[in-house]
């Protein structure tokens, strides 16, 4: 694990604190009873995890968010600057700890090969590390901070945690799809092995061919074990981030379908303005400028803010283009599924007529199953790309 600069007073804070957060369902909400309707509270406290409720779950039950709320509220009370600094240091430790757990989760080299969730989980871990480092650096310049600047910082951290939990839920569903695709491939590899053994008995295949077919089957089984390990790890981290115990078993619902008419509902030029106006980091820096008295520092900050505005607009355009690309990839995946379906239907007719054997049929069936799985993965990727775009418009741009 990469060594990180951190304040070593609260090791294991996230895990230790998270283990106190409830049994089958979340508990210890921070909001007063009237913050939600009875129906909304019941939904948050049931043993079902839905994508749409993640922002509220993180807000109510995430340990880091709860600790940050204490920090912020402490600035309004009679607490000393040292008390507030200590709470912020604990938040920094918690972010580093959460990032470490995610990196450990993906530390097996096979995870990078087996799942397309690897990059986004590692990205989330890097984002947590970056947020912790930024808070650490800002803590060093504590003299320029007030309640407004701290609020922008903590809101950005909460948005990051919410986005990470949402991405983990998407990763979980992608892993389930990968698992299903690999399981469906097993029947084909078993048939290949049996066919190779028969060919060997007839003198039409070598011992090496049999060993190769056996190795392919063993490798697939190993892949399944790795995916199952990934599912457990993602499940545990998702539970911790949304308020369950790490070993809880909430019913994780499917991620919503992507709105494929999203482009018609977007005004990119207007969204660029909103993204700049809402951006937590940009607003933090604007407030720092207000608090700065040195003329030379003001000039530097003003220049940085102008560059930041351009950068946010450019990044939003890139996120929009990425979502467009994801939609094109989904359309291509659907065309591939249709072609695979037609090939499978043809193979079914040929098999019924006796013109192809079972192995050839299974090859076509496996190609169709893989195409269907790839289409579902493309749907999830489109949903995520649209979500990342909207997050940026609303103020959080990783």
Tab-separated table of C-alpha atoms in Angstrom:
chain	number	residue	atom	x	y	z
A	1	UNK	CA	0.000	0.000	0.000
A	2	UNK	CA	1.300	3.455	-0.894
A	3	UNK	CA	2.430	5.425	2.153
A	4	UNK	CA	0.429	8.594	2.704
A	5	UNK	CA	0.998	11.718	4.745
A	6	UNK	CA	-1.618	11.608	7.455
A	7	UNK	CA	-2.240	12.431	11.093
A	8	UNK	CA	-1.896	9.095	12.848
A	9	UNK	CA	-4.247	9.537	15.764
A	10	UNK	CA	-7.420	7.895	14.524
A	11	UNK	CA	-6.290	4.730	12.770
A	12	UNK	CA	-9.207	2.548	11.796
A	13	UNK	CA	-11.643	5.338	12.616
A	14	UNK	CA	-13.967	4.654	9.708
A	15	UNK	CA	-14.203	0.930	10.329
A	16	UNK	CA	-14.491	1.206	14.095
A	17	UNK	CA	-17.140	3.880	13.922
A	18	UNK	CA	-19.041	2.200	11.108
A	19	UNK	CA	-19.408	-1.004	13.079
A	20	UNK	CA	-21.622	0.889	15.510
A	21	UNK	CA	-24.025	2.061	12.843
A	22	UNK	CA	-26.779	-0.501	13.068
A	23	UNK	CA	-27.672	-4.109	12.554
A	24	UNK	CA	-29.948	-5.127	9.697
A	25	UNK	CA	-30.738	-1.558	8.726
A	26	UNK	CA	-29.270	1.907	9.294
A	27	UNK	CA	-29.721	3.627	12.645
A	28	UNK	CA	-28.593	6.739	14.498
A	29	UNK	CA	-29.821	9.282	11.974
A	30	UNK	CA	-28.643	12.840	12.564
A	31	UNK	CA	-31.749	14.726	11.402
A	32	UNK	CA	-34.724	15.480	13.645
A	33	UNK	CA	-37.887	13.384	13.212
A	34	UNK	CA	-39.652	16.079	11.190
A	35	UNK	CA	-36.919	16.161	8.528
A	36	UNK	CA	-38.747	13.455	6.562
A	37	UNK	CA	-42.282	12.120	6.350
A	38	UNK	CA	-43.077	8.840	8.094
A	39	UNK	CA	-43.008	7.109	4.723
A	40	UNK	CA	-39.582	8.575	3.899
A	41	UNK	CA	-38.172	7.544	7.290
A	42	UNK	CA	-39.558	4.030	6.816
A	43	UNK	CA	-37.869	3.810	3.423
A	44	UNK	CA	-34.527	4.966	4.817
A	45	UNK	CA	-34.716	2.554	7.755
A	46	UNK	CA	-35.866	-0.564	5.925
A	47	UNK	CA	-33.459	-3.310	4.865
A	48	UNK	CA	-33.597	-2.347	1.191
A	49	UNK	CA	-30.899	-0.296	-0.526
A	50	UNK	CA	-32.168	1.710	-3.495
A	51	UNK	CA	-30.009	3.920	-5.684
A	52	UNK	CA	-32.307	6.921	-5.320
A	53	UNK	CA	-32.027	6.951	-1.519
A	54	UNK	CA	-28.209	6.933	-1.391
A	55	UNK	CA	-27.903	10.748	-1.002
A	56	UNK	CA	-30.169	10.677	2.070
A	57	UNK	CA	-28.496	7.562	3.505
A	58	UNK	CA	-25.067	9.179	3.225
A	59	UNK	CA	-26.417	12.392	4.712
A	60	UNK	CA	-27.984	10.636	7.697
A	61	UNK	CA	-25.740	7.679	8.453
A	62	UNK	CA	-22.271	8.069	6.929
A	63	UNK	CA	-19.676	8.352	9.707
A	64	UNK	CA	-17.516	10.895	7.896
A	65	UNK	CA	-20.511	13.111	7.156
A	66	UNK	CA	-21.667	12.867	10.768
A	67	UNK	CA	-18.207	13.844	11.991
A	68	UNK	CA	-18.119	16.756	9.541
A	69	UNK	CA	-21.493	17.965	10.812
A	70	UNK	CA	-20.054	18.031	14.338
A	71	UNK	CA	-17.104	20.059	13.035
A	72	UNK	CA	-19.319	22.573	11.271
A	73	UNK	CA	-21.769	22.944	14.151
A	74	UNK	CA	-18.832	23.356	16.510
A	75	UNK	CA	-17.855	26.540	14.699
A	76	UNK	CA	-21.189	28.016	15.723
A	77	UNK	CA	-20.804	27.042	19.366
A	78	UNK	CA	-18.227	27.957	21.991
A	79	UNK	CA	-15.817	25.259	20.888
A	80	UNK	CA	-12.221	26.340	20.505
A	81	UNK	CA	-10.310	26.447	17.246
A	82	UNK	CA	-8.271	23.493	18.514
A	83	UNK	CA	-11.455	21.429	19.008
A	84	UNK	CA	-12.542	22.186	15.452
A	85	UNK	CA	-9.078	21.432	14.086
A	86	UNK	CA	-9.146	18.073	15.865
A	87	UNK	CA	-12.499	17.186	14.307
A	88	UNK	CA	-11.247	18.120	10.855
A	89	UNK	CA	-8.165	15.982	11.390
A	90	UNK	CA	-10.450	13.057	12.240
A	91	UNK	CA	-12.363	13.625	9.008
A	92	UNK	CA	-9.092	13.609	7.076
A	93	UNK	CA	-8.061	10.345	8.749
A	94	UNK	CA	-11.442	8.833	7.880
A	95	UNK	CA	-11.116	9.764	4.210
A	96	UNK	CA	-7.647	8.229	4.022
A	97	UNK	CA	-8.922	5.110	5.773
A	98	UNK	CA	-11.835	4.734	3.350
A	99	UNK	CA	-9.499	5.172	0.380
A	100	UNK	CA	-7.146	2.525	1.816
A	101	UNK	CA	-10.020	0.070	2.134
A	102	UNK	CA	-11.020	0.593	-1.495
A	103	UNK	CA	-7.439	0.171	-2.700
A	104	UNK	CA	-7.110	-3.020	-0.659
A	105	UNK	CA	-10.365	-4.251	-2.166
A	106	UNK	CA	-8.894	-3.936	-5.661
A	107	UNK	CA	-5.321	-4.943	-4.754
A	108	UNK	CA	-5.513	-8.404	-6.339
A	109	UNK	CA	-4.082	-8.045	-9.882
A	110	UNK	CA	-6.815	-10.338	-11.189
A	111	UNK	CA	-9.450	-7.735	-10.324
A	112	UNK	CA	-8.081	-5.449	-13.015
A	113	UNK	CA	-8.484	-8.226	-15.572
A	114	UNK	CA	-11.850	-9.578	-14.493
A	115	UNK	CA	-14.018	-6.537	-13.912
A	116	UNK	CA	-14.719	-3.276	-15.653
A	117	UNK	CA	-15.479	-1.889	-12.195
A	118	UNK	CA	-11.786	-1.794	-11.299
A	119	UNK	CA	-11.015	1.608	-12.796
A	120	UNK	CA	-14.001	3.395	-11.285
A	121	UNK	CA	-13.381	1.969	-7.798
A	122	UNK	CA	-9.719	2.971	-7.975
A	123	UNK	CA	-10.831	6.365	-9.275
A	124	UNK	CA	-13.082	6.742	-6.239
A	125	UNK	CA	-10.188	5.801	-3.954
A	126	UNK	CA	-7.931	8.358	-5.636
A	127	UNK	CA	-10.657	10.988	-5.318
A	128	UNK	CA	-10.913	10.303	-1.579
A	129	UNK	CA	-7.148	10.603	-1.216
A	130	UNK	CA	-7.214	13.847	-3.167
A	131	UNK	CA	-10.028	15.262	-1.023
A	132	UNK	CA	-8.179	14.311	2.164
A	133	UNK	CA	-4.976	15.917	0.924
A	134	UNK	CA	-6.843	19.077	-0.055
A	135	UNK	CA	-8.439	19.304	3.387
A	136	UNK	CA	-5.042	18.717	4.967
A	137	UNK	CA	-3.485	21.516	2.964
A	138	UNK	CA	-6.353	23.848	3.739
A	139	UNK	CA	-6.108	22.994	7.413
A	140	UNK	CA	-2.522	24.234	7.309
A	141	UNK	CA	-3.896	27.641	6.246
A	142	UNK	CA	-6.617	27.560	8.883
A	143	UNK	CA	-6.300	31.289	9.508
A	144	UNK	CA	-8.149	32.048	6.233
A	145	UNK	CA	-11.050	29.734	7.028
A	146	UNK	CA	-14.479	30.584	8.392
A	147	UNK	CA	-17.842	28.816	8.556
A	148	UNK	CA	-18.585	29.579	4.903
A	149	UNK	CA	-15.317	28.132	3.594
A	150	UNK	CA	-15.639	25.077	5.831
A	151	UNK	CA	-19.202	24.551	4.570
A	152	UNK	CA	-18.045	24.471	0.944
A	153	UNK	CA	-15.313	21.992	1.862
A	154	UNK	CA	-17.610	19.674	3.770
A	155	UNK	CA	-20.368	19.851	1.157
A	156	UNK	CA	-17.801	18.835	-1.456
A	157	UNK	CA	-16.711	15.884	0.692
A	158	UNK	CA	-20.321	14.795	1.165
A	159	UNK	CA	-20.983	15.028	-2.573
A	160	UNK	CA	-17.849	12.963	-3.182
A	161	UNK	CA	-18.948	10.304	-0.671
A	162	UNK	CA	-22.417	10.173	-2.229
A	163	UNK	CA	-20.938	9.813	-5.716
A	164	UNK	CA	-18.601	7.072	-4.485
A	165	UNK	CA	-21.459	5.119	-2.914
A	166	UNK	CA	-23.496	5.464	-6.112
A	167	UNK	CA	-20.539	4.306	-8.204
A	168	UNK	CA	-20.046	1.333	-5.871
A	169	UNK	CA	-23.671	0.330	-6.375
A	170	UNK	CA	-23.190	0.519	-10.143
A	171	UNK	CA	-19.980	-1.524	-9.762
A	172	UNK	CA	-21.890	-4.120	-7.761
A	173	UNK	CA	-24.413	-4.593	-10.550
A	174	UNK	CA	-21.655	-4.747	-13.162
A	175	UNK	CA	-19.909	-7.454	-11.140
A	176	UNK	CA	-23.159	-9.430	-10.954
A	177	UNK	CA	-23.428	-9.208	-14.741
A	178	UNK	CA	-19.818	-10.342	-15.136
A	179	UNK	CA	-20.499	-13.229	-12.787
A	180	UNK	CA	-23.540	-14.293	-14.804
A	181	UNK	CA	-21.635	-14.069	-18.089
A	182	UNK	CA	-18.767	-16.197	-16.759
A	183	UNK	CA	-21.156	-18.805	-15.339
A	184	UNK	CA	-22.902	-19.101	-18.702
A	185	UNK	CA	-19.530	-19.657	-20.379
A	186	UNK	CA	-18.871	-22.656	-18.154
A	187	UNK	CA	-21.271	-24.946	-20.020
A	188	UNK	CA	-19.410	-24.219	-23.256
A	189	UNK	CA	-15.972	-24.905	-21.748
A	190	UNK	CA	-17.218	-28.140	-20.177
A	191	UNK	CA	-18.480	-29.259	-23.601
A	192	UNK	CA	-15.175	-28.287	-25.218
A	193	UNK	CA	-13.319	-30.389	-22.648
A	194	UNK	CA	-15.555	-33.427	-23.175
A	195	UNK	CA	-15.296	-33.064	-26.957
A	196	UNK	CA	-11.490	-32.814	-26.757
A	197	UNK	CA	-11.338	-35.958	-24.607
A	198	UNK	CA	-13.409	-37.872	-27.155
A	199	UNK	CA	-11.203	-36.640	-29.969
A	200	UNK	CA	-8.142	-37.810	-28.070
A	201	UNK	CA	-9.649	-41.276	-27.681
A	202	UNK	CA	-10.102	-41.337	-31.464
A	203	UNK	CA	-6.540	-40.159	-32.015
A	204	UNK	CA	-7.679	-36.765	-33.280
A	205	UNK	CA	-6.375	-34.659	-30.365
A	206	UNK	CA	-3.241	-34.610	-28.232
A	207	UNK	CA	-2.728	-34.761	-24.482
A	208	UNK	CA	-1.755	-31.082	-24.616
A	209	UNK	CA	-5.100	-30.206	-26.182
A	210	UNK	CA	-6.907	-31.916	-23.292
A	211	UNK	CA	-4.693	-30.192	-20.732
A	212	UNK	CA	-5.359	-26.854	-22.413
A	213	UNK	CA	-9.129	-27.393	-22.274
A	214	UNK	CA	-8.848	-28.358	-18.599
A	215	UNK	CA	-6.757	-25.267	-17.877
A	216	UNK	CA	-9.359	-23.036	-19.538
A	217	UNK	CA	-12.044	-24.491	-17.291
A	218	UNK	CA	-9.899	-24.113	-14.176
A	219	UNK	CA	-9.081	-20.506	-15.100
A	220	UNK	CA	-12.764	-19.747	-15.509
A	221	UNK	CA	-13.490	-21.200	-12.057
A	222	UNK	CA	-10.696	-19.054	-10.631
A	223	UNK	CA	-12.258	-16.037	-12.328
A	224	UNK	CA	-15.551	-16.816	-10.642
A	225	UNK	CA	-13.855	-16.926	-7.257
A	226	UNK	CA	-12.241	-13.547	-7.897
A	227	UNK	CA	-15.546	-12.002	-8.962
A	228	UNK	CA	-17.231	-13.388	-5.843
A	229	UNK	CA	-14.469	-11.840	-3.721
A	230	UNK	CA	-14.986	-8.538	-5.519
A	231	UNK	CA	-18.727	-8.704	-4.900
A	232	UNK	CA	-18.160	-9.244	-1.180
A	233	UNK	CA	-15.733	-6.340	-0.945
A	234	UNK	CA	-17.910	-3.917	-2.907
A	235	UNK	CA	-20.925	-5.028	-0.856
A	236	UNK	CA	-19.090	-4.395	2.432
A	237	UNK	CA	-17.853	-0.957	1.389
A	238	UNK	CA	-21.258	0.030	0.059
A	239	UNK	CA	-22.848	-1.018	3.356
A	240	UNK	CA	-20.332	0.982	5.382
A	241	UNK	CA	-20.804	4.109	3.305
A	242	UNK	CA	-24.595	4.038	3.601
A	243	UNK	CA	-24.850	3.243	7.311
A	244	UNK	CA	-25.138	-0.537	7.593
A	245	UNK	CA	-22.644	-2.763	9.351
A	246	UNK	CA	-20.044	-4.140	6.967
A	247	UNK	CA	-21.499	-7.664	7.261
A	248	UNK	CA	-25.158	-6.637	6.941
A	249	UNK	CA	-27.333	-8.030	4.158
A	250	UNK	CA	-29.548	-5.275	2.777
A	251	UNK	CA	-31.523	-6.090	-0.338
A	252	UNK	CA	-29.601	-4.204	-3.014
A	253	UNK	CA	-32.011	-3.168	-5.741
A	254	UNK	CA	-31.186	-2.764	-9.427
A	255	UNK	CA	-29.771	0.534	-10.638
A	256	UNK	CA	-32.388	2.633	-12.502
A	257	UNK	CA	-32.514	2.570	-16.273
A	258	UNK	CA	-30.745	5.360	-18.110
A	259	UNK	CA	-32.913	8.112	-19.570
A	260	UNK	CA	-32.050	7.703	-23.229
A	261	UNK	CA	-33.743	11.006	-24.093
A	262	UNK	CA	-31.312	12.850	-21.828
A	263	UNK	CA	-29.755	14.871	-24.649
A	264	UNK	CA	-33.059	16.537	-25.529
A	265	UNK	CA	-33.374	17.736	-21.924
A	266	UNK	CA	-29.926	19.350	-21.701
A	267	UNK	CA	-28.886	22.911	-22.465
A	268	UNK	CA	-25.106	22.619	-22.413
A	269	UNK	CA	-24.475	26.378	-22.478
A	270	UNK	CA	-26.815	26.977	-19.537
A	271	UNK	CA	-25.400	23.988	-17.671
A	272	UNK	CA	-21.878	25.369	-17.991
A	273	UNK	CA	-22.967	28.494	-16.132
A	274	UNK	CA	-24.719	26.417	-13.468
A	275	UNK	CA	-21.670	24.186	-13.063
A	276	UNK	CA	-19.475	27.216	-12.377
A	277	UNK	CA	-22.027	28.806	-10.026
A	278	UNK	CA	-22.569	25.577	-8.071
A	279	UNK	CA	-19.033	24.193	-7.981
A	280	UNK	CA	-17.991	23.666	-4.366
A	281	UNK	CA	-14.279	24.174	-4.944
A	282	UNK	CA	-14.841	27.306	-7.006
A	283	UNK	CA	-17.122	28.794	-4.338
A	284	UNK	CA	-14.587	27.887	-1.669
A	285	UNK	CA	-11.871	29.743	-3.571
A	286	UNK	CA	-14.148	32.761	-4.094
A	287	UNK	CA	-14.727	32.925	-0.353
A	288	UNK	CA	-10.989	32.613	0.306
A	289	UNK	CA	-10.520	35.603	-2.015
A	290	UNK	CA	-13.022	37.588	0.065
A	291	UNK	CA	-11.075	36.709	3.214
A	292	UNK	CA	-7.692	37.633	1.733
A	293	UNK	CA	-6.223	41.033	2.526
A	294	UNK	CA	-2.830	40.946	0.779
A	295	UNK	CA	-3.042	42.656	-2.619
A	296	UNK	CA	-0.591	40.279	-4.310
A	297	UNK	CA	-2.539	37.261	-3.066
A	298	UNK	CA	-5.767	38.768	-4.362
A	299	UNK	CA	-4.325	39.169	-7.867
A	300	UNK	CA	-3.166	35.541	-7.878
A	301	UNK	CA	-6.516	34.252	-6.620
A	302	UNK	CA	-8.493	36.330	-9.129
A	303	UNK	CA	-6.404	34.888	-11.962
A	304	UNK	CA	-6.892	31.373	-10.612
A	305	UNK	CA	-10.656	31.835	-10.380
A	306	UNK	CA	-10.876	32.908	-14.026
A	307	UNK	CA	-8.852	29.880	-15.092
A	308	UNK	CA	-11.063	27.711	-12.914
A	309	UNK	CA	-14.223	28.968	-14.635
A	310	UNK	CA	-12.799	28.014	-18.034
A	311	UNK	CA	-11.655	24.636	-16.737
A	312	UNK	CA	-15.080	23.768	-15.269
A	313	UNK	CA	-16.804	24.630	-18.548
A	314	UNK	CA	-14.302	22.574	-20.548
A	315	UNK	CA	-14.633	19.601	-18.226
A	316	UNK	CA	-18.424	19.709	-18.425
A	317	UNK	CA	-18.198	19.613	-22.218
A	318	UNK	CA	-15.913	16.570	-21.916
A	319	UNK	CA	-18.410	14.866	-19.594
A	320	UNK	CA	-21.209	15.591	-22.064
A	321	UNK	CA	-19.135	14.117	-24.898
A	322	UNK	CA	-18.389	11.054	-22.759
A	323	UNK	CA	-22.111	10.494	-22.214
A	324	UNK	CA	-22.740	10.830	-25.951
A	325	UNK	CA	-20.004	8.267	-26.561
A	326	UNK	CA	-21.592	5.917	-24.015
A	327	UNK	CA	-24.923	6.188	-25.823
A	328	UNK	CA	-23.251	5.353	-29.131
A	329	UNK	CA	-21.580	2.331	-27.518
A	330	UNK	CA	-24.960	1.176	-26.206
A	331	UNK	CA	-26.460	1.430	-29.680
A	332	UNK	CA	-23.542	-0.584	-31.076
A	333	UNK	CA	-24.002	-3.191	-28.320
A	334	UNK	CA	-27.669	-3.504	-29.247
A	335	UNK	CA	-26.786	-4.085	-32.881
A	336	UNK	CA	-24.339	-6.787	-31.788
A	337	UNK	CA	-27.038	-8.408	-29.654
A	338	UNK	CA	-29.446	-8.451	-32.603
A	339	UNK	CA	-26.813	-10.065	-34.836
A	340	UNK	CA	-26.019	-12.648	-32.133
A	341	UNK	CA	-29.737	-13.367	-31.733
A	342	UNK	CA	-30.145	-13.993	-35.450
A	343	UNK	CA	-27.097	-16.283	-35.450
A	344	UNK	CA	-28.487	-18.213	-32.485
A	345	UNK	CA	-31.875	-18.649	-34.155
A	346	UNK	CA	-30.095	-19.956	-37.242
A	347	UNK	CA	-28.039	-22.342	-35.089
A	348	UNK	CA	-31.208	-23.622	-33.419
A	349	UNK	CA	-32.692	-24.457	-36.820
A	350	UNK	CA	-29.458	-26.117	-37.932
A	351	UNK	CA	-29.256	-28.157	-34.763
A	352	UNK	CA	-32.863	-29.297	-35.174
A	353	UNK	CA	-32.029	-30.347	-38.739
A	354	UNK	CA	-28.935	-32.212	-37.560
A	355	UNK	CA	-26.512	-30.116	-39.622
A	356	UNK	CA	-24.511	-28.897	-36.603
A	357	UNK	CA	-23.562	-30.539	-33.332
A	358	UNK	CA	-24.232	-29.469	-29.761
A	359	UNK	CA	-20.812	-27.851	-29.381
A	360	UNK	CA	-21.343	-25.544	-32.362
A	361	UNK	CA	-24.768	-24.650	-31.021
A	362	UNK	CA	-23.342	-23.849	-27.571
A	363	UNK	CA	-20.753	-21.578	-29.183
A	364	UNK	CA	-23.529	-19.519	-30.764
A	365	UNK	CA	-25.522	-19.525	-27.538
A	366	UNK	CA	-22.496	-18.314	-25.593
A	367	UNK	CA	-21.916	-15.555	-28.148
A	368	UNK	CA	-25.529	-14.441	-27.691
A	369	UNK	CA	-25.320	-14.540	-23.871
A	370	UNK	CA	-22.110	-12.486	-23.995
A	371	UNK	CA	-23.728	-9.940	-26.312
A	372	UNK	CA	-26.735	-9.581	-23.985
A	373	UNK	CA	-24.407	-9.116	-21.003
A	374	UNK	CA	-22.332	-6.534	-22.849
A	375	UNK	CA	-25.487	-4.624	-23.758
A	376	UNK	CA	-26.554	-4.506	-20.105
A	377	UNK	CA	-23.084	-3.312	-19.110
A	378	UNK	CA	-23.325	-0.581	-21.751
A	379	UNK	CA	-26.695	0.491	-20.306
A	380	UNK	CA	-25.122	0.842	-16.867
A	381	UNK	CA	-22.188	2.790	-18.298
A	382	UNK	CA	-24.579	5.215	-19.999
A	383	UNK	CA	-26.529	5.693	-16.780
A	384	UNK	CA	-23.306	6.407	-14.912
A	385	UNK	CA	-22.021	8.840	-17.556
A	386	UNK	CA	-25.265	10.833	-17.357
A	387	UNK	CA	-25.064	10.819	-13.549
A	388	UNK	CA	-21.480	12.133	-13.597
A	389	UNK	CA	-22.587	14.957	-15.895
A	390	UNK	CA	-25.469	15.964	-13.607
A	391	UNK	CA	-23.228	15.788	-10.531
A	392	UNK	CA	-20.883	18.270	-12.185
A	393	UNK	CA	-23.760	20.635	-12.991
A	394	UNK	CA	-24.909	20.428	-9.369
A	395	UNK	CA	-21.481	21.348	-7.989
A	396	UNK	CA	-19.385	18.206	-7.652
A	397	UNK	CA	-16.772	17.713	-10.334
A	398	UNK	CA	-14.175	15.116	-9.407
